[in-house]
Coordinates of C-alpha atoms in Angstrom, one line a residue:
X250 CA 92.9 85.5 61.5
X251 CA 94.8 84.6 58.1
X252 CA 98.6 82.9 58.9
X253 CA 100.3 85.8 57.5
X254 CA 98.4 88.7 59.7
X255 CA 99.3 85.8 62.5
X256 CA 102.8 86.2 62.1
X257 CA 102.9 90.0 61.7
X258 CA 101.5 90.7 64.5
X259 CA 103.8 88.3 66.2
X260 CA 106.7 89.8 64.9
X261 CA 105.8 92.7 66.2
X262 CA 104.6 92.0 69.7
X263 CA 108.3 90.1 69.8
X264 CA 110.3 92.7 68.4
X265 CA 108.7 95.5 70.2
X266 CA 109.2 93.7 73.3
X267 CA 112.7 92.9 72.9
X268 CA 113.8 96.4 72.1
X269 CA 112.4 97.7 75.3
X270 CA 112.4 94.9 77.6
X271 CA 115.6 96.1 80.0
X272 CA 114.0 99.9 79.7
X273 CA 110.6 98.6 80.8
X274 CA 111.4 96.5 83.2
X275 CA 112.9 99.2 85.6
X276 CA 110.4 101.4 84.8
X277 CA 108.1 98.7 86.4
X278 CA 110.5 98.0 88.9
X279 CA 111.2 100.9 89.8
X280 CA 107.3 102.6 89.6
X281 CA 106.3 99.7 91.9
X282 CA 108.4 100.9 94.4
X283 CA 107.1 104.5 93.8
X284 CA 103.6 103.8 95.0
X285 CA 105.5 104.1 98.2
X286 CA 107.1 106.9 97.8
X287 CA 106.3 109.2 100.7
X288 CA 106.0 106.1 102.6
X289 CA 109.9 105.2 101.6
X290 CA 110.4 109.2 102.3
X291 CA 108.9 109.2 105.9
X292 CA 111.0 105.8 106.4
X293 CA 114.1 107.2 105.6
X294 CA 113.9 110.2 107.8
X295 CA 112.1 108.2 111.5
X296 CA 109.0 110.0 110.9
X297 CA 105.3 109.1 110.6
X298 CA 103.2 111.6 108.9
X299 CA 99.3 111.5 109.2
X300 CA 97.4 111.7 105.7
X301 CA 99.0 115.4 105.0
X302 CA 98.0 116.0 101.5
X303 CA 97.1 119.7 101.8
X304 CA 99.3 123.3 103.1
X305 CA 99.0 123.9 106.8
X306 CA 96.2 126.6 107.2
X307 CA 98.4 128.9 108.7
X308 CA 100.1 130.6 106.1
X309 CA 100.6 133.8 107.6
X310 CA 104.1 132.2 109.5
X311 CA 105.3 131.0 106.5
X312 CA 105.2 134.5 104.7
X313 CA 106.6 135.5 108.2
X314 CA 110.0 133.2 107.6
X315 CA 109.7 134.4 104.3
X316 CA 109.9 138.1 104.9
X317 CA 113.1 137.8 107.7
X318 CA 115.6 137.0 104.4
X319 CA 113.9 138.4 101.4
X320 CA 112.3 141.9 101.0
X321 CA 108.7 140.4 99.8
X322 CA 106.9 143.3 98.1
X323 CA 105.9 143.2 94.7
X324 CA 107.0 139.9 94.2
X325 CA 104.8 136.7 93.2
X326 CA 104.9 133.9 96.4
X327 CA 103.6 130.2 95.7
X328 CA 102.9 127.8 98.9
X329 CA 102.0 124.0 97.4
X330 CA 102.0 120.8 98.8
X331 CA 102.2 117.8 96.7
X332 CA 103.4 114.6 99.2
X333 CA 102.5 113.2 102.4
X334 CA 105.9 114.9 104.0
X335 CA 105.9 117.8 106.7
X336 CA 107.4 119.5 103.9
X337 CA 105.9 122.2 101.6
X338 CA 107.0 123.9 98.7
X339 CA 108.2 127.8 98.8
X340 CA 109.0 129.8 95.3
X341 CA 109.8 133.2 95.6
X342 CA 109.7 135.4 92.7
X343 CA 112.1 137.8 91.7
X344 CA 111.4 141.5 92.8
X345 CA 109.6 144.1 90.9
X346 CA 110.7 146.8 92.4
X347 CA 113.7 148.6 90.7
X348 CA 114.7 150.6 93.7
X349 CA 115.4 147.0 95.2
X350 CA 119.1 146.2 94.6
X351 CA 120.1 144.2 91.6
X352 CA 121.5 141.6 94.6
X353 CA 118.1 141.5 96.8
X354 CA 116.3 141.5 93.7
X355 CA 116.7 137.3 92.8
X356 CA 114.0 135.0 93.6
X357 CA 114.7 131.6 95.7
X358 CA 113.2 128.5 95.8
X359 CA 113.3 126.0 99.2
X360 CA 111.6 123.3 101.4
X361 CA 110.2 124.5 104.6
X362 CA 110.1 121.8 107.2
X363 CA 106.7 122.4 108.9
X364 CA 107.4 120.8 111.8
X365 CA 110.9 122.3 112.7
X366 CA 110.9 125.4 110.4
X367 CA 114.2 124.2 108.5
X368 CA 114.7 125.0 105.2
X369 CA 116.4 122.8 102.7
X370 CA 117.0 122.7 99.0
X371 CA 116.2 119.8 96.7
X372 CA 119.2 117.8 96.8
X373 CA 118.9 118.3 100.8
X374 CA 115.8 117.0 100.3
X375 CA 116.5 114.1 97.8
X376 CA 114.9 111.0 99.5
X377 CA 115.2 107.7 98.5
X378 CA 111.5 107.6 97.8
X379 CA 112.7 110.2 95.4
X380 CA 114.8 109.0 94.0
X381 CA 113.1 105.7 92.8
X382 CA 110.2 108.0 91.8
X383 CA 112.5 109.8 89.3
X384 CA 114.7 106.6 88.2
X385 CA 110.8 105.3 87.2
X386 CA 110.9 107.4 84.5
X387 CA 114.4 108.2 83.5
X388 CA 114.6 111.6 85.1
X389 CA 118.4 111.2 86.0
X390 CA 119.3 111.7 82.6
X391 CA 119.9 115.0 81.2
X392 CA 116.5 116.3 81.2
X393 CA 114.1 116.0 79.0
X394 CA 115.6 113.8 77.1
X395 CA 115.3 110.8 80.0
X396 CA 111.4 111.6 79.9
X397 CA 111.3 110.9 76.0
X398 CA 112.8 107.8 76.4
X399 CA 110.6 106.6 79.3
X400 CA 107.3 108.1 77.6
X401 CA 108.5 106.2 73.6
X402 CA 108.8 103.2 76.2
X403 CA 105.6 103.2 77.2
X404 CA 104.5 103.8 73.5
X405 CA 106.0 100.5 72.2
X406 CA 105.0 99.1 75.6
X407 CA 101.1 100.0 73.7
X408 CA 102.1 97.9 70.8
X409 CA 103.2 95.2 72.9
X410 CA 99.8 94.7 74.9
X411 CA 97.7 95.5 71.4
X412 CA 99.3 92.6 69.3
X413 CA 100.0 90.2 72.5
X414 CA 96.2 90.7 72.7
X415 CA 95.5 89.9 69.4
X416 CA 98.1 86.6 69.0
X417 CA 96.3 85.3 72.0
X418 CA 92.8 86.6 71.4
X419 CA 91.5 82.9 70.3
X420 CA 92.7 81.1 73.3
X421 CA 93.2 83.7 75.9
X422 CA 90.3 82.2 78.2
X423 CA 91.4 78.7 78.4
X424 CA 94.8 79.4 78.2
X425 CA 94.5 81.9 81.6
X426 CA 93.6 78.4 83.3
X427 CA 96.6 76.6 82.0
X428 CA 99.8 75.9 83.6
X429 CA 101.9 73.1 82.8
X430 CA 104.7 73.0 85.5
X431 CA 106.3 69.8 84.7
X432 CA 106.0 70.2 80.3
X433 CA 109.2 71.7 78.5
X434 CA 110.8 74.6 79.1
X435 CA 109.0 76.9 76.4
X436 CA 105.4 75.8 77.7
X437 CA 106.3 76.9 81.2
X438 CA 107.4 80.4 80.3
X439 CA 104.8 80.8 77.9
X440 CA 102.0 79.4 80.5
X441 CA 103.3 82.0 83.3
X442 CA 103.3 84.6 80.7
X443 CA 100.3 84.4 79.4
X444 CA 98.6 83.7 82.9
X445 CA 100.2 86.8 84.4
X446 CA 99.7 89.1 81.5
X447 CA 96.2 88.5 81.3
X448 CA 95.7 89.0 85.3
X449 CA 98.3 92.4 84.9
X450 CA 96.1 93.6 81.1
X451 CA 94.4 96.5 82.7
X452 CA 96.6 97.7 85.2
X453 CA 99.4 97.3 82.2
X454 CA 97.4 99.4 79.6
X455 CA 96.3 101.9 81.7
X456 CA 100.0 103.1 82.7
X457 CA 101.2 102.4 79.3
X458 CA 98.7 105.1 78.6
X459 CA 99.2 107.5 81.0
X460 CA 102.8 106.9 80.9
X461 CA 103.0 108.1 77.0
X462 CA 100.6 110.8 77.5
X463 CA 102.7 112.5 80.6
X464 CA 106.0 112.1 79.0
X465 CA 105.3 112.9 75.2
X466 CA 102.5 115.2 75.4
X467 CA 104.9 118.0 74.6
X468 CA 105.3 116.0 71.2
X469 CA 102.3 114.9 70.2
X470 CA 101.1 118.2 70.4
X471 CA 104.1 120.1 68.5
X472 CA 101.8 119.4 65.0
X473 CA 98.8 121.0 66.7
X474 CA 100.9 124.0 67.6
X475 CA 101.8 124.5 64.0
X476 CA 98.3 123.8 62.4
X477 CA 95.8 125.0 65.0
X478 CA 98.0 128.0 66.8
X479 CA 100.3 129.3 63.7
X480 CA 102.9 128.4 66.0
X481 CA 102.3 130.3 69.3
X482 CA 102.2 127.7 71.7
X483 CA 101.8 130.3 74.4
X484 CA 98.4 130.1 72.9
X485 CA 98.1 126.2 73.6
X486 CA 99.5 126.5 77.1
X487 CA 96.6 129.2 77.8
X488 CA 94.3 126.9 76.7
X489 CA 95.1 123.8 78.2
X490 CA 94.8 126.2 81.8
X491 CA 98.9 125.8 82.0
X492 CA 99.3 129.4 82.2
X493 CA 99.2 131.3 85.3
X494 CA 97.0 134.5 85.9
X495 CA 99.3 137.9 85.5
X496 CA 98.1 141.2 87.5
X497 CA 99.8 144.5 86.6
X498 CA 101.9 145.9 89.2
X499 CA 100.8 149.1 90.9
X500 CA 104.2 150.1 92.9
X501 CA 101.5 151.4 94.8
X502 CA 101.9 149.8 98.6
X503 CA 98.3 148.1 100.3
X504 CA 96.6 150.8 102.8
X505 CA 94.7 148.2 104.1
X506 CA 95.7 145.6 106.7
X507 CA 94.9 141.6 105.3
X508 CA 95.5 138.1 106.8
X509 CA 96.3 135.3 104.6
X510 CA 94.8 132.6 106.3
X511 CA 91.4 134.3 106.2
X512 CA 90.8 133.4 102.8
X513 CA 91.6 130.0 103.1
X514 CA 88.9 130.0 106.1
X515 CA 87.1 131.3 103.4
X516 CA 87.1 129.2 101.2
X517 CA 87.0 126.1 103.1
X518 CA 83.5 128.1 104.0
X519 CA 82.6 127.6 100.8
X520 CA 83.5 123.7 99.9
X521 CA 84.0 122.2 103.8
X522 CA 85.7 119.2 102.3
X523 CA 88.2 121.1 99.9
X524 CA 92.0 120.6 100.6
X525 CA 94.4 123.5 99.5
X526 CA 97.0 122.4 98.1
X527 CA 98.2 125.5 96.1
X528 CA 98.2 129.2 97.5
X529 CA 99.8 131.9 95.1
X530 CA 100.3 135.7 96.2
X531 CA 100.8 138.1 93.2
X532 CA 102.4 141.7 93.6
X533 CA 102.6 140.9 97.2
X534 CA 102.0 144.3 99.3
X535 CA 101.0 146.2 96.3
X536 CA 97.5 147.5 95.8
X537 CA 96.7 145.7 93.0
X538 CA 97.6 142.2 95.3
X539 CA 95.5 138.8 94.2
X540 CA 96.0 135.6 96.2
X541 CA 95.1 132.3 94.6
X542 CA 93.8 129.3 96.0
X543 CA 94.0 125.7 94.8
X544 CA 93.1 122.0 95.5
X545 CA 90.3 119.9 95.3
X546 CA 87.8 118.1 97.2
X547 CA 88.4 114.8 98.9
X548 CA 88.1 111.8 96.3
X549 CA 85.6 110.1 98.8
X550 CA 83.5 112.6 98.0
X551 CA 84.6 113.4 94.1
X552 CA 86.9 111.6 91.8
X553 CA 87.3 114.7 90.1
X554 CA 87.0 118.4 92.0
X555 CA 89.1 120.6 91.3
X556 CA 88.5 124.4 92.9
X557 CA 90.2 127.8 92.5
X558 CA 89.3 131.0 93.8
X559 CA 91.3 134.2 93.2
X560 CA 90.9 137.3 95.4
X561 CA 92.0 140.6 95.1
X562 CA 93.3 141.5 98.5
X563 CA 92.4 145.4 98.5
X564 CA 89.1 145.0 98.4
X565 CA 87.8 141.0 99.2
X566 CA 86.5 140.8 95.7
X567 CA 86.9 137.2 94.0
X568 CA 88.1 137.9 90.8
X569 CA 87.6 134.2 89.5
X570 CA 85.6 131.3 90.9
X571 CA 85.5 127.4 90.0
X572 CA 83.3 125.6 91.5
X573 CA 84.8 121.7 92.5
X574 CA 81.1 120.6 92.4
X575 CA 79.7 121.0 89.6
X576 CA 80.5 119.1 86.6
X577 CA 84.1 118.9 85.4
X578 CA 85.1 120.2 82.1
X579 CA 86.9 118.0 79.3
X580 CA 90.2 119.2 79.8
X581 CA 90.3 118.9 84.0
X582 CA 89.1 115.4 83.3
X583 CA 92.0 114.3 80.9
X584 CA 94.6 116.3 83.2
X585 CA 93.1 115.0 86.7
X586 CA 91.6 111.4 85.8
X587 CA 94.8 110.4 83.8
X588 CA 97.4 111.7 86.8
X589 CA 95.2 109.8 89.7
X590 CA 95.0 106.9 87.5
X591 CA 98.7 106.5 87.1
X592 CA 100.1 107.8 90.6
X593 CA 97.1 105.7 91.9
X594 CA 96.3 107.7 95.4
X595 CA 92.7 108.2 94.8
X596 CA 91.7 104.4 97.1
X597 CA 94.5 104.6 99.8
X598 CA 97.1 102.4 100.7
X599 CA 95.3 99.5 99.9
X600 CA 94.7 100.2 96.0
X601 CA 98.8 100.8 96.3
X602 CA 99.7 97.8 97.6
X603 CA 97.8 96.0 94.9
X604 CA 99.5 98.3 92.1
X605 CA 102.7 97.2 93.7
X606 CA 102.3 93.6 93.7
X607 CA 100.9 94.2 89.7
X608 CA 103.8 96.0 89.0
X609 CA 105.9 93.5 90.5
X610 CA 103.8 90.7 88.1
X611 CA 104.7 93.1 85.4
X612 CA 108.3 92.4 85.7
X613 CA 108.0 88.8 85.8
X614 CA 105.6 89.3 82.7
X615 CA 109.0 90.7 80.7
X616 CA 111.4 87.9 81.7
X617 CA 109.3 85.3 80.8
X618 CA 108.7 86.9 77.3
X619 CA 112.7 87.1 77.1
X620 CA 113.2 83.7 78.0
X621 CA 109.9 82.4 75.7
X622 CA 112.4 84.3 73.2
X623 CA 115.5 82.8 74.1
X624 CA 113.9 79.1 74.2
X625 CA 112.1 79.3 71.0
X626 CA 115.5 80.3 69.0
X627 CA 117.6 77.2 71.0
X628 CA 117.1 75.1 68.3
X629 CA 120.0 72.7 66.6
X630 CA 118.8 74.2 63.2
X631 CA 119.7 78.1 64.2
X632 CA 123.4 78.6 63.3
X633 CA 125.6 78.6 66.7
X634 CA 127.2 82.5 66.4
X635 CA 122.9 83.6 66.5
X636 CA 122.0 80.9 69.1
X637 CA 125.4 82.2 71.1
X638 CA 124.2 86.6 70.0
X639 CA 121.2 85.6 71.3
X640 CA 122.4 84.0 74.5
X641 CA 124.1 86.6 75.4
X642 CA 121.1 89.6 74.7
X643 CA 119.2 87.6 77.4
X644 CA 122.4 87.4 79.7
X645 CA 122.9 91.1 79.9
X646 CA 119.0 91.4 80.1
X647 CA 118.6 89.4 83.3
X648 CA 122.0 90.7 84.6
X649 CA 121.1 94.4 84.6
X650 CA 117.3 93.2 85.3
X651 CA 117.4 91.4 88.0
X652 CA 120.4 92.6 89.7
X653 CA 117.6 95.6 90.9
X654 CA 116.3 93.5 93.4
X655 CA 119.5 93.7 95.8
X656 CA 121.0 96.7 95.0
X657 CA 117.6 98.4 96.1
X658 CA 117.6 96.5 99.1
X659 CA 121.0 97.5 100.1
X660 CA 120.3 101.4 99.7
X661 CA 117.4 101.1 101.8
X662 CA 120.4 99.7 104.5
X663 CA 123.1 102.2 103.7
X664 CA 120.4 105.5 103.6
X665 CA 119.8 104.6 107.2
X666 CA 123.3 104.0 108.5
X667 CA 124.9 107.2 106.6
X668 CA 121.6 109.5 106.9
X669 CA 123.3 111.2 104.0
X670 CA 122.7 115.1 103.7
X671 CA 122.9 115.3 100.3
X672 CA 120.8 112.8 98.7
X673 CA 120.8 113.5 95.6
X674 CA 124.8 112.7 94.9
X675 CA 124.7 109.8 97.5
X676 CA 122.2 107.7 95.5
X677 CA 123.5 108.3 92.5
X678 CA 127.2 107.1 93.6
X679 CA 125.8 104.3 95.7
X680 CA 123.2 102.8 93.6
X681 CA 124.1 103.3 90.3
X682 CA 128.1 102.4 91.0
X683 CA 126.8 99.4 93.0
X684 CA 124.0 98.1 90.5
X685 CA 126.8 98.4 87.8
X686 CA 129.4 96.6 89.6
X687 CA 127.2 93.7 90.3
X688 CA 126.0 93.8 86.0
X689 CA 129.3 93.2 85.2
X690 CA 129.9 90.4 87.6
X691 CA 126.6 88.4 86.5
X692 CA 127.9 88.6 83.4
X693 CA 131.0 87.6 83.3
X694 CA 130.0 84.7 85.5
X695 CA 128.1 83.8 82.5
X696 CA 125.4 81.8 84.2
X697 CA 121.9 82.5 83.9
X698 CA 120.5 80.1 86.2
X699 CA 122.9 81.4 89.3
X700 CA 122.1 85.3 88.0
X701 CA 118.5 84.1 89.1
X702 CA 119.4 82.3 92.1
X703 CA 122.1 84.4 93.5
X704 CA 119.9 87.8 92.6
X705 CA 117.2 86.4 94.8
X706 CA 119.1 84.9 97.5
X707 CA 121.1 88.1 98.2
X708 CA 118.2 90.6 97.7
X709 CA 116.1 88.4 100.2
X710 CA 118.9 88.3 102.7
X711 CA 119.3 92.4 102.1
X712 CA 115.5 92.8 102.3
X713 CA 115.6 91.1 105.1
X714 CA 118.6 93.3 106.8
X715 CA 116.3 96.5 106.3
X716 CA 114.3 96.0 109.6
X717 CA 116.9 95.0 111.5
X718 CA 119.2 98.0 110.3
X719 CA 116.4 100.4 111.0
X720 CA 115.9 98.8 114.6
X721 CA 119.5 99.1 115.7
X722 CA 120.2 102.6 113.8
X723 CA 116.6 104.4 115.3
X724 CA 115.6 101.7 118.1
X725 CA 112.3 101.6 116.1
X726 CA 111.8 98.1 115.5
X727 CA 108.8 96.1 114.3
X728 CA 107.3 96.0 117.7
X729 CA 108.1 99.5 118.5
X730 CA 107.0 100.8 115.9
X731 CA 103.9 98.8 115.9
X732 CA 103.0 100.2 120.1
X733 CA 103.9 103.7 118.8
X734 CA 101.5 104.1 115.8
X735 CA 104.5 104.4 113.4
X736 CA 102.6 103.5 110.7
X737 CA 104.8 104.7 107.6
X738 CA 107.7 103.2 109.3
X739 CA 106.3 99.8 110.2
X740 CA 104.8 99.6 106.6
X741 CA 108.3 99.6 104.8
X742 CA 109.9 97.3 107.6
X743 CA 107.2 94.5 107.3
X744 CA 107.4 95.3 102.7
X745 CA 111.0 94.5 102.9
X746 CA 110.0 91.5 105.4
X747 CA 107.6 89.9 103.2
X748 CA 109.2 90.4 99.8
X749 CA 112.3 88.6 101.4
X750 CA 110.6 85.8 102.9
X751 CA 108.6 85.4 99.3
X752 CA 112.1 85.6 97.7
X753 CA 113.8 83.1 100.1
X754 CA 110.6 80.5 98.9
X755 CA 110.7 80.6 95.1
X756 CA 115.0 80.4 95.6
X757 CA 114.0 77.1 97.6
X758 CA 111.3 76.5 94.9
X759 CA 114.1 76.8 92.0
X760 CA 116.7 75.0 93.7
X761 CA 114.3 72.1 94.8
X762 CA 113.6 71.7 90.9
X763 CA 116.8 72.0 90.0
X764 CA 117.8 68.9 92.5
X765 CA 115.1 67.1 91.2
X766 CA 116.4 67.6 87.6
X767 CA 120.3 66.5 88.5
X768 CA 118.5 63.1 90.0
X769 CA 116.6 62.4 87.0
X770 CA 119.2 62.3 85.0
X771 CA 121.6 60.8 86.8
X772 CA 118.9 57.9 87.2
X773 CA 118.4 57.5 83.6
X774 CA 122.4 57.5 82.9
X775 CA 123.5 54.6 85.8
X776 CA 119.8 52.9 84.3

């Protein structure tokens, strides 16, 4: 590789880097945390859920509870399931019928506890699981334009791994094995970074690009709307399988006398390790009535099955049939693969945990490539005001950065003790007012060395508040939760136990080398 190349592509990697580094690094920080979502979820509320990743076979009750508030003929009904929570998803279309009154004619939308038959709407529903699953990719801004950001993130993020690569292409094997704890300041940051990134490269590219193809999608296919569709994307939708299935209605009432949750039977009958995860009714009560039924095999058994039957209720017919078993098509490949790559709950909880720790790597991956930055432009011949501009860039960066780490820590304490009902508004007032408060501190302290210390030291001691808050708010300590098969529950507790004790050792770590550095030179100034 010529000089000049050389230095273009490390231009690039640098700038590219720098203009997303605070953006990507709570995307990572907070996506680790979002392998855990329904864990975090189930925490929250002092509930253990067994693996529940499909719709309770008996849907007949839940059209029941349906049908004591709304007046359910003619309208389209969809039951899905998408996390490991007692809770399922109920949309219920607006009415078709115009001798229905204008007022009983809206559609509705709710949770339905399984367990307990409560409903709830989403910011009843708002967990802190939730929550760190939308602040992962920018979701609290006004929509979509939080998505953009996150997915143009992830786009640069691309450019970043490509030309990293390539600076480091020549020397990226021995220099994996190389770590110089005790050389200059520069060679440590660069050592870590290039160690880490290297051990983080695959699990870093594949979510930068499933990250940019989920959140731009919309974009990147705008040209193909105007070129290959003349502009009706309606037409693209239908054939990317994004639009659902219309039946005419009859206004013509069902003679005949049908139970729901025989066709699920049915199908089950057909694929005996298929989960449903979808059911939609269209025209419900109406002769021309079709019920739809979605979900896929388990992934022990295929990576990628997906399976829908439609049946028209009147007379049993199926009406369409895909079969999870045979082959997949192109485009249920690129939808499925890509979303059970990124969300990563194709292994269990084991492939999670290691997603979390590389996420976790991640993050330390982008502060070492700030400070490898910051070091590299600390030099007497770089005028003072850009030496003190970029001083400060870095000082905001690890302020908002790193401040993360506690703030997160206390939610987990103050969503136990306040059990808030409406989520949604408590996190954002709590964790957002909170992480800001503490920004602005870290900065005007001025201090990057005690941002790292005092980050760590108070997250740890937070982290480490999180069990014992739980035990004394639900009586479900460690132990008991341990003796009671609270497995969810006992899961976060011991995280938040481990990532504190972790954290208490490298403050030890930095404060043992900083001791050692005071003694040094105060031994070379009395020699």
């Amino acid at each position: 590789m010529g000089q000049r190349t050389y230095n273009i592509l490390f231009h690039t990697h640098t700038v590219s880097g720098i203009i997303i580094s605070v953006a990507l690094y709570i995307i990572f920080f907070a996506g680790s945390f979002s392998f855990f979502r329904d864990e975090i979820a189930n925490w929250q509320y002092g509930q253990t859920v067994k693996v529940l990743d499909e719709i309770p076979d008996d849907i007949n009750s839940v059209v029941m509870d349906m049908g004591s508030e709304h007046k359910l003929f003619s309208r389209d009904i969809t039951i899905a399931h998408y996390y490991n929570e007692p809770k399922i998803n109920v949309s219920i279309g607006a009415s078709k019928d115009t001798l229905v009154l204008e007022e009983d004619r809206q559609g509705s939308f709710y949770y339905l506890d399984t367990k307990n038959g409560q409903h709830s709407n989403y910011n009843e529903s708002y967990s802190l699981g939730e929550f760190l699953y939308r602040l992962h990719f920018f979701d609290q801004l006004p929509y979509p334009y939080g998505r953009y950001l996150a997915g143009l993130v992830a786009f640069f993020f691309l450019f970043a791994i490509f030309t990293g690569i390539a600076i480091h292409w020549n020397k990226i094997i021995s220099n994996f094995y190389l770590f110089r704890p005790r050389g200059k300041l520069k060679t440590l940051w660069t050592d870590s970074h290039t160690a880490l990134g290297v051990i983080g490269l695959p699990f870093q590219l594949v979510y930068a690009v499933t990250g940019a193809f989920f959140l731009l999608k919309f974009i990147l296919i705008a040209p193909s709307v105007m070129g290959l569709y003349e502009g009706d994307q309606n037409k693209l939708y239908e054939d990317l399988e994004y639009v659902q299935p219309v039946f005419e209605f009859m206004n013509r009432p069902i003679q005949t006398e049908f139970d729901l949750n025989s066709y699920i039977v049915k199908t089950k009958e057909y694929w005996p390790a298929f989960k449903v995860t979808k059911v939609q009714i269209f025209n419900y009560g109406d002769v021309n009535m079709h019920l739809s039924i979605t979900g896929n095999l388990d992934y022990r058994s295929k990576f990628n099955g997906i399976g829908n039957v439609i049946f028209k209720v009147a007379d049993n017919s199926i009406v369409h049939f895909k079969n999870p078993l045979k082959s997949s098509s192109y485009l249920d490949g690129v939808k499925n693969v890509l979303f059970r790559l990124h969300l990563g709950d194709y292994a269990g909880l084991g492939l999670r945990v290691v997603s979390f720790v590389l996420g976790l790597i991640s993050c330390f991956v982008i502060i070492s490539g700030i400070m490898i930055w910051l070091v590299a432009r600390n030099k007497k011949n770089i005028p003072q005001k850009k030496r003190h501009f970029n001083e400060n860039v870095v000082r905001y960066f690890l302020a908002i950065c790193l401040s993360m780490y506690p703030i997160t820590a206390l939610e987990f304490i103050l969503v136990k003790i306040f059990q808030p009902n409406e989520g949604k508004a408590f996190f954002y007032s709590t964790y957002f007012i909170g992480w800001l408060i503490l920004t602005i501190f870290l900065i005007i302290k001025n201090n990057n060395g005690f941002t790292n210390r005092s980050t760590l030291l108070l997250g740890s001691a937070l982290g480490l508040l999180v069990p014992i808050t739980n035990g004394f708010v639900t009586g479900k300590w460690i132990w008991n939760s341990y003796a009671e098969g609270l497995s969810q529950i006992l899961f976060i507790d011991v995280l938040w136990l481990i990532l504190s004790l972790i954290g208490f050792w490298v403050a030890f770590q930095l404060n043992r080398n900083q001791n050692s550095k005071v003694l040094s030179t105060t031994k070379r100034i009395t020699e």
